[in-house]
Coordinates of C-alpha atoms in Angstrom, one line a residue:
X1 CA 187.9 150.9 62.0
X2 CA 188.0 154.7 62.3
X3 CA 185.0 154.9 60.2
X4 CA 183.0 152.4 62.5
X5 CA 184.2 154.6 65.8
X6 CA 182.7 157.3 63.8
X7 CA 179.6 156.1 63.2
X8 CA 178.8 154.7 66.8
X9 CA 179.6 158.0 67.9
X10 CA 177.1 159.8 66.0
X11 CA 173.9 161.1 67.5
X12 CA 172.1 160.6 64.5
X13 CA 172.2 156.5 65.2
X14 CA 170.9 157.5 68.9
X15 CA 168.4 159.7 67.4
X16 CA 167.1 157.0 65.4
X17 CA 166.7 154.8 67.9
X18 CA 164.9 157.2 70.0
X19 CA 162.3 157.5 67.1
X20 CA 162.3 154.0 66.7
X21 CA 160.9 153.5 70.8
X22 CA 158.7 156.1 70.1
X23 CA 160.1 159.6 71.6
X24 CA 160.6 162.7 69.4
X25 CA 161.5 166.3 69.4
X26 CA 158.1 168.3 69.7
X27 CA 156.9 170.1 66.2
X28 CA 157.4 173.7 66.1
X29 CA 155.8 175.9 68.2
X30 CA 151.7 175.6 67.8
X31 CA 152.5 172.6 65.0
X32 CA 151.1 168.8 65.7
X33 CA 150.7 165.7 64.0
X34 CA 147.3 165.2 62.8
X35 CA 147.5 161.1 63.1
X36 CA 148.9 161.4 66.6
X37 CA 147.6 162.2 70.0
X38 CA 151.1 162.7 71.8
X39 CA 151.7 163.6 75.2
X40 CA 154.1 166.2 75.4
X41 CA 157.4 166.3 78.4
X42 CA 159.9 168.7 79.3
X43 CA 163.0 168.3 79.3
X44 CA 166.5 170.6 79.4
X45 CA 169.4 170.2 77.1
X46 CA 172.5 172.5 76.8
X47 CA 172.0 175.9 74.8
X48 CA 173.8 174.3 72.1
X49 CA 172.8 173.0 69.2
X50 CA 173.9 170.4 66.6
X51 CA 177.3 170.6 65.6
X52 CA 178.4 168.6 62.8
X53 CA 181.8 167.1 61.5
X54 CA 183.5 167.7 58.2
X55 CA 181.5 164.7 57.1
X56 CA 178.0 166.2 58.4
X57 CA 177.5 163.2 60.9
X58 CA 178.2 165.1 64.4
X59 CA 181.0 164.4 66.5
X60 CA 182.9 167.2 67.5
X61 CA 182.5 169.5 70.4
X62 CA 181.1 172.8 70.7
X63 CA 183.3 175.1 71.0
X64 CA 182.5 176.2 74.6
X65 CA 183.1 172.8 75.7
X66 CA 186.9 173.2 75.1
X67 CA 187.4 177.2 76.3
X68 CA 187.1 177.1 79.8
X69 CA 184.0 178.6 80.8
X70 CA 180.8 177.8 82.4
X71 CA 178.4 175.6 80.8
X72 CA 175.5 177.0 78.7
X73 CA 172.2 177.9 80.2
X74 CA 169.7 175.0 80.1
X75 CA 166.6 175.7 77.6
X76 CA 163.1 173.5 77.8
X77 CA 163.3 170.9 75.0
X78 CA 159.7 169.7 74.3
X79 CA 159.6 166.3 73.4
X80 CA 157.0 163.6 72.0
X81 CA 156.3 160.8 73.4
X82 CA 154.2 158.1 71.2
X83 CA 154.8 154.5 73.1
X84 CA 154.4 154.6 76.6
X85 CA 156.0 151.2 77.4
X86 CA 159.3 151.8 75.8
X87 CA 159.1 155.8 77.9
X88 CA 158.4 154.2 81.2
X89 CA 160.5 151.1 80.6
X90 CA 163.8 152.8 80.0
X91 CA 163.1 155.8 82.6
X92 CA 162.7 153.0 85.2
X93 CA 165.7 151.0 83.8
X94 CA 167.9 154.4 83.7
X95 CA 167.0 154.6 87.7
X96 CA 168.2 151.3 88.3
X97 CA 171.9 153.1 87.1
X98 CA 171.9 156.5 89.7
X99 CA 172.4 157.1 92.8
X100 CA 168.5 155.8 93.9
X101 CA 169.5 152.5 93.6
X102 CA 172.2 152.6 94.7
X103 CA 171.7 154.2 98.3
X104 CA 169.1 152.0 98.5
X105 CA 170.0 148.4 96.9
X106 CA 173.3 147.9 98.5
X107 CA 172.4 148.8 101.8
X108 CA 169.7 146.8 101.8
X109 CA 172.0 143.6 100.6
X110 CA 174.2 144.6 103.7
X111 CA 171.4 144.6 106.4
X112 CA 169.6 142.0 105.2
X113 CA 171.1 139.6 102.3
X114 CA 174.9 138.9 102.9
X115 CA 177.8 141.3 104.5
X116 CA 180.2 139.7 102.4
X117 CA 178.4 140.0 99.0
X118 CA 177.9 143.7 99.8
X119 CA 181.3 144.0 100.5
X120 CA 182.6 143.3 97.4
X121 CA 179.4 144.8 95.7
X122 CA 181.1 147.9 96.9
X123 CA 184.8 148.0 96.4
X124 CA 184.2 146.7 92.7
X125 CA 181.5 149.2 92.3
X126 CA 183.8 152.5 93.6
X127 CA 186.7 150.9 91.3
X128 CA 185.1 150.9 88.1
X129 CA 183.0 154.6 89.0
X130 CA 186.3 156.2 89.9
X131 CA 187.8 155.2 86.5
X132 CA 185.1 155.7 84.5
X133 CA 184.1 159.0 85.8
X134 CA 188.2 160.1 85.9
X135 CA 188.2 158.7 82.0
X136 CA 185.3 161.6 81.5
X137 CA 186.9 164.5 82.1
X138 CA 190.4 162.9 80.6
X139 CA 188.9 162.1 77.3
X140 CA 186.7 164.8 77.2
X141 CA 184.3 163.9 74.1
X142 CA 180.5 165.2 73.7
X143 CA 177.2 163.5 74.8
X144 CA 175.1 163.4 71.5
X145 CA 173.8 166.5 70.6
X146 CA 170.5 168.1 71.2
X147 CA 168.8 168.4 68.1
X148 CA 168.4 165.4 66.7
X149 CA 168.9 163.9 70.2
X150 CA 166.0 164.4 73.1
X151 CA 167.6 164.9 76.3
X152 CA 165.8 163.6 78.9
X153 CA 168.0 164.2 82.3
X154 CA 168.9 167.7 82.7
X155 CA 171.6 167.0 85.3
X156 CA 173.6 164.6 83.3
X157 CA 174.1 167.0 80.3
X158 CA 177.0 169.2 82.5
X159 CA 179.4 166.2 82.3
X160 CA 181.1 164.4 79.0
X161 CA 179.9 160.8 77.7
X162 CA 182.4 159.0 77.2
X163 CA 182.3 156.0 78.9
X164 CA 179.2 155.7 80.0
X165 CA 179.2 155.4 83.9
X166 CA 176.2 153.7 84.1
X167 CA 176.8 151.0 81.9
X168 CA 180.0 150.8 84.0
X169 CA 178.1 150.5 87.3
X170 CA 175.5 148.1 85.7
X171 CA 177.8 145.7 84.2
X172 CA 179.9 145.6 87.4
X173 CA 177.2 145.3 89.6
X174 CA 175.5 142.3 87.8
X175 CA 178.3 140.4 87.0
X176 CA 180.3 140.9 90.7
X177 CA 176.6 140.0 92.2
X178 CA 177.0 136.6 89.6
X179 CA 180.3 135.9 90.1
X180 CA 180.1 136.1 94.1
X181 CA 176.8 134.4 94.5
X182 CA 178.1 131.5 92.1
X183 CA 180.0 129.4 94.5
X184 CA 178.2 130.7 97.4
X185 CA 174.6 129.6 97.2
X186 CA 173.1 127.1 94.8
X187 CA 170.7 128.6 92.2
X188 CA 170.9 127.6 88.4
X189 CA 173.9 129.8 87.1
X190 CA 172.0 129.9 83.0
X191 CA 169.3 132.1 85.4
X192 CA 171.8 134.2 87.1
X193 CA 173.5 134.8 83.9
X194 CA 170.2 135.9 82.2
X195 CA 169.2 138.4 84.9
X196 CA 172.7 139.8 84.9
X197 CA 172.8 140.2 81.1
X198 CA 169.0 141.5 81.0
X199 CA 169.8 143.9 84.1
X200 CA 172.8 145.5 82.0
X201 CA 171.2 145.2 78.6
X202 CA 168.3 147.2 80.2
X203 CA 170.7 150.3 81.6
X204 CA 172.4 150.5 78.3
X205 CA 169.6 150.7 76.4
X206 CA 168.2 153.0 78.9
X207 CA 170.8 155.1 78.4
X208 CA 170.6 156.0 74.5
X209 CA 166.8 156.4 75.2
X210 CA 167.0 159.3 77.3
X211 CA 170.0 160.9 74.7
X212 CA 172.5 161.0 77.3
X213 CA 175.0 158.8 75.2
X214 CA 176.4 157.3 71.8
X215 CA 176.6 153.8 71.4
X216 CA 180.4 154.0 71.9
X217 CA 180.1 155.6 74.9
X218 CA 177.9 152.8 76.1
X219 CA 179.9 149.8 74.6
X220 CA 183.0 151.4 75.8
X221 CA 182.2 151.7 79.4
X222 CA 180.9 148.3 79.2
X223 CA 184.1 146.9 77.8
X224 CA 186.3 149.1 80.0
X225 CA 184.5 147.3 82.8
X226 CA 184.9 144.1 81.8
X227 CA 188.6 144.3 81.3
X228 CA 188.6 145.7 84.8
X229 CA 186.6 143.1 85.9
X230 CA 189.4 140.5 84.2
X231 CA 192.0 141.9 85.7
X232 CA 190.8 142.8 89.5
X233 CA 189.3 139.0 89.5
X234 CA 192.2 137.1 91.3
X235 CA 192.4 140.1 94.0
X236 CA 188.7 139.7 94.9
X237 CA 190.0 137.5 98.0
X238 CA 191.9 140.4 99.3
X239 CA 188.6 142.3 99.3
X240 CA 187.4 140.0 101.7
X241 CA 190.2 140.0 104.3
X242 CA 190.7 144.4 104.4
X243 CA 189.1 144.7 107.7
X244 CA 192.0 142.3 109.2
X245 CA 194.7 144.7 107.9
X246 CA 197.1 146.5 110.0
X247 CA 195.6 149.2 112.4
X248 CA 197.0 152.1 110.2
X249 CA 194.9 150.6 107.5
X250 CA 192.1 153.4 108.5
X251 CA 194.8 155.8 107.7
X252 CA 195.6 155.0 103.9
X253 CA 192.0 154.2 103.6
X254 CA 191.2 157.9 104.1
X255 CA 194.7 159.8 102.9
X256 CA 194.6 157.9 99.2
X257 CA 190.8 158.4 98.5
X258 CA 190.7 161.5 99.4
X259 CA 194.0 162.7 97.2
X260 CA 192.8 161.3 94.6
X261 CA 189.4 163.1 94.9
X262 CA 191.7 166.5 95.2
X263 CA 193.1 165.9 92.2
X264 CA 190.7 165.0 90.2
X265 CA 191.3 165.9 86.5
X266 CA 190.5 169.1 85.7
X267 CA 187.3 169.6 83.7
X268 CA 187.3 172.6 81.3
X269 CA 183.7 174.4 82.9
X270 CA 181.7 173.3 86.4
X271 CA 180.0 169.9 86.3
X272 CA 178.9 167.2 89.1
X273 CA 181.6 164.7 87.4
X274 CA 184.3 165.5 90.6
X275 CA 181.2 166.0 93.5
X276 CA 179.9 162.5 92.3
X277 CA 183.5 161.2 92.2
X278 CA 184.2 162.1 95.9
X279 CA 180.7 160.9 96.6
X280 CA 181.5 157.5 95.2
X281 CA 184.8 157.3 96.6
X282 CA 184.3 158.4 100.0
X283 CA 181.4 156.2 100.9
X284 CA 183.6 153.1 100.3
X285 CA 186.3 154.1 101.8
X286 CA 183.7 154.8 104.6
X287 CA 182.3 151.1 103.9
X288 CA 186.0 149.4 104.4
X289 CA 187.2 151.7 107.4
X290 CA 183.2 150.5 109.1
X291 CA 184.1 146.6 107.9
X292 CA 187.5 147.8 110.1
X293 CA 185.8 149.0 112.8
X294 CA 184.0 145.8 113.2
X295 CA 186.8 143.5 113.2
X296 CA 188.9 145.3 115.4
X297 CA 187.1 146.1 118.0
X298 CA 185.2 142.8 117.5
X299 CA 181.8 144.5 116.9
X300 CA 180.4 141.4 114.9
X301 CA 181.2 137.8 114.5
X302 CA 180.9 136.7 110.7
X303 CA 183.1 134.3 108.9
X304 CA 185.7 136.1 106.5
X305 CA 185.6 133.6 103.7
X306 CA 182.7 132.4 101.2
X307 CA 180.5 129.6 103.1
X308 CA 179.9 126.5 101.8
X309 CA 177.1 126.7 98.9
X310 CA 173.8 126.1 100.7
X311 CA 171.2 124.0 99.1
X312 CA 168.8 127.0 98.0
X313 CA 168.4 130.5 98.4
X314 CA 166.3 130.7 101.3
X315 CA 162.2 131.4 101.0
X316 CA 161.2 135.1 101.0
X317 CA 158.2 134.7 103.8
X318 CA 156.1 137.6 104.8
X319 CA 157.8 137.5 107.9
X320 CA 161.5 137.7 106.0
X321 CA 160.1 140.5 104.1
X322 CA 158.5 142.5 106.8
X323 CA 161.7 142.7 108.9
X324 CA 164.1 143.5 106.1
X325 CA 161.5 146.3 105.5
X326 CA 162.4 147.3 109.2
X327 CA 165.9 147.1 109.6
X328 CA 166.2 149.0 106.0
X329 CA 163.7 151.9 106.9
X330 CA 166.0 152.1 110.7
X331 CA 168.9 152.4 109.0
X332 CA 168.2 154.8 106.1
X333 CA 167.0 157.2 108.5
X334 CA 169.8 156.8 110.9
X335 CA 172.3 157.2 107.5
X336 CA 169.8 160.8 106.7
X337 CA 170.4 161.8 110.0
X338 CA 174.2 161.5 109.9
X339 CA 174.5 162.7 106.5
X340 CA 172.8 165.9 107.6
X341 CA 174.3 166.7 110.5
X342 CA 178.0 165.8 109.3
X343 CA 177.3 168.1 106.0
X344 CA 176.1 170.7 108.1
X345 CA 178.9 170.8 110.3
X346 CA 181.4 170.0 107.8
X347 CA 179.9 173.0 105.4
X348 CA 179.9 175.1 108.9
X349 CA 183.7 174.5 109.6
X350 CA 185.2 175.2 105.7
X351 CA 183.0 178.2 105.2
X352 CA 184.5 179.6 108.6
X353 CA 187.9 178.8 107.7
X354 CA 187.9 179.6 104.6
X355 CA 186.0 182.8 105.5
X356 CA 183.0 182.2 103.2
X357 CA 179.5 183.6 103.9
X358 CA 177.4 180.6 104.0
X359 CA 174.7 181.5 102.1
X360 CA 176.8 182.0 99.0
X361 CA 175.6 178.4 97.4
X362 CA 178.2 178.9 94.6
X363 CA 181.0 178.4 97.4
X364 CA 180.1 174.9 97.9
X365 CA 181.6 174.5 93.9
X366 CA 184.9 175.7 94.9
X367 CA 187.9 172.7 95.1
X368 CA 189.2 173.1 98.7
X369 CA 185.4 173.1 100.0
X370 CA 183.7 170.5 97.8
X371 CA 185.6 167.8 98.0
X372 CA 186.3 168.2 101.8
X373 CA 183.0 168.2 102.9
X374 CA 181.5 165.5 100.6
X375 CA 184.3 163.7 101.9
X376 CA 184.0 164.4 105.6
X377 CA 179.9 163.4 104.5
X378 CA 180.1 160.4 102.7
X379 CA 182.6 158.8 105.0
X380 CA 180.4 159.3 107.8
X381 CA 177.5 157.8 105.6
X382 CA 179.7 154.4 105.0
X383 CA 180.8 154.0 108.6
X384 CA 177.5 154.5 109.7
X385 CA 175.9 151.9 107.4
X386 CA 178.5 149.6 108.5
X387 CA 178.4 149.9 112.4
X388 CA 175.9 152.0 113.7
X389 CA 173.3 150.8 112.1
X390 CA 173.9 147.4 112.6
X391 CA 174.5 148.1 116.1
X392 CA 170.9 149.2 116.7
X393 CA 169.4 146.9 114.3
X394 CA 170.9 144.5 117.6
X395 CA 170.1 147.0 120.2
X396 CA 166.3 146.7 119.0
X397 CA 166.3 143.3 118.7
X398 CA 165.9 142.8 114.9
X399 CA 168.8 140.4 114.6

């Protein structure tokens, strides 16, 4: 067993299949192929290069990833890029795991799909990112090294692999969409199951294509998350009745997200692991104080529980389409607006308290300033989505 582990943890096997789909490390400087025409990208990788095991296959950690300081400098990693399909295929499919799709699919299944399948998108989603990301910087092991590997996202290479967050997110998503959608509307389930399995399939794949994990670190988030998913199943009900809870429900919803943010585990240089954390966290605690919000001051009027399946999934008209394309285009702009001028503010207030000249960027790193004002931001970002905006989606007439 320890000698499989070992082997789906060595860069080599993600370095093969990189080759395999057609993406290599550029030649030497001046040197080409002569049978190949290749386009050549850019990409940046850690000033590190491969570090092999006793056994020569790769799998232990540079040393400056253990010592406590800052990460390496970023050089440009040329890379090759010989079938186009498999390049834009897994770059697209790798989006469909960061934040773009996020900010942009579940609010969109909020304004204009179903409340109560966005509200459990959610909460499931934050669950399985806040112990995945914590597991990162508990656990502590490498993303594949760079040679053999081509890196392709320069932002991801800061944090550890293991699991793989965005085969966490991806599974997660798909299967709580499947599983909530099920007994809710009446679609063949064989379809839904395919789409969820080729969604998922697609961002794991995605993810050893662009050399920002081993195959453990996918099939490890992806089991992690479905164990989650097991066990958090016979509390999804609860998910759908938080906005009836006691009025100093607001109050824990903001106190116990935001101390475990604080205390995130300590990483051993900078990386975006605890600013994506409190990102993630704070918009759904945002998203269930808003779903509050709305109950208590009876803001909407929407049943709590699952309906009755319908007969179909209704017809996407032009009409349908066109509107949805307006009610999500008013509220991401109202959500920009907020974030801007809460981060701003928020920024503003910790910098003066914490008597910080604001134009020192670096500051914005520190503990007691990040993860107050991403807090303060992405709070205001998940109330908004939840009551503003639908308020002036009604307000202009687009209910």
């Amino acid at each position: 067993m320890a000698e499989l582990l070992r082997s789906l943890q060595d860069s080599q096997l993600v370095a093969r299949f990189q080759r395999r789909c057609g993406l290599f490390l550029a030649p030497d400087e001046g040197a080409r192929e002569d049978d190949a025409s290749p386009a050549e990208g850019a990409a940046r990788a850690p000033g590190v290069g491969h570090h092999p095991t006793a056994n020569g296959k790769g799998g232990g950690a540079p040393a400056n990833w253990r010592c406590g300081v800052p990460a390496p400098q970023a050089y440009v990693q040329k890379y090759v890029v010989k079938n186009y399909f498999y390049y834009y295929l897994f770059r697209f499919s790798a989006a469909l795991g960061q934040e773009v799709f996020y900010v942009t699919f579940l609010p969109f299944t909020h304004w204009n799909i179903d409340s109560y399948l966005s509200r459990r998108l959610i909460v499931i989603w934050v669950l399985v990112m806040y112990i995945g990301q914590v597991a990162k910087d508990i656990l502590k092991w490498p993303r594949p090294f760079s040679p053999p590997v081509v890196q392709l996202e320069k932002r991801m290479v800061a944090e550890y692999g293991m699991p793989s967050t965005h085969a966490m997110a991806a599974t997660a998503i798909s299967s709580t969409f499947l599983l909530s959608t099920v007994d809710r509307y009446q679609y063949p389930f064989l379809l839904g199951l395919m789409m969820a399995v080729v969604f998922s399939t697609l961002v794991c794949l995605s993810r050893l294509y662009t050399g920002m994990h081993t195959v453990l670190d996918v099939l490890g988030g992806v089991l992690i998350t479905m164990v989650l998913l097991v066990l958090s199943y016979p509390a999804w009900p609860l998910i759908d009745r938080l906005e009836s809870a006691s009025p100093l429900f607001p109050v824990c919803a903001i106190v116990v997200p935001f101390f475990l943010c604080y205390n995130h585990p300590v990483s051993d240089f900078y990386s975006p692991t605890r600013a994506d954390t409190t990102t993630i966290v704070a918009a759904g605690a945002g998203v269930t104080i808003g779903f509050w919000i709305n109950h208590f001051f009876q803001l909407v009027s929407e049943p709590v529980d699952a309906l009755p399946a319908i007969q179909r999934v209704p017809l996407l008209t032009a009409d349908v389409l066109v509107l949805g394309l307006i009610k999500f285009t008013v509220g991401i702009v109202l959500i920009l607006l907020v974030r801007q001028l809460v981060q701003n503010l928020s920024l503003q207030v910790l910098y003066s308290w914490f008597k910080v000249v604001s134009t020192n960027k670096e500051a914005r790193r520190r503990l007691e300033i990040e993860v107050p004002y991403k807090f303060v931001t992405y709070t205001s970002v998940g109330i908004c989505a939840t009551t503003m905006v639908p308020m002036l989606h009604r307000f202009l007439g687009l209910l």
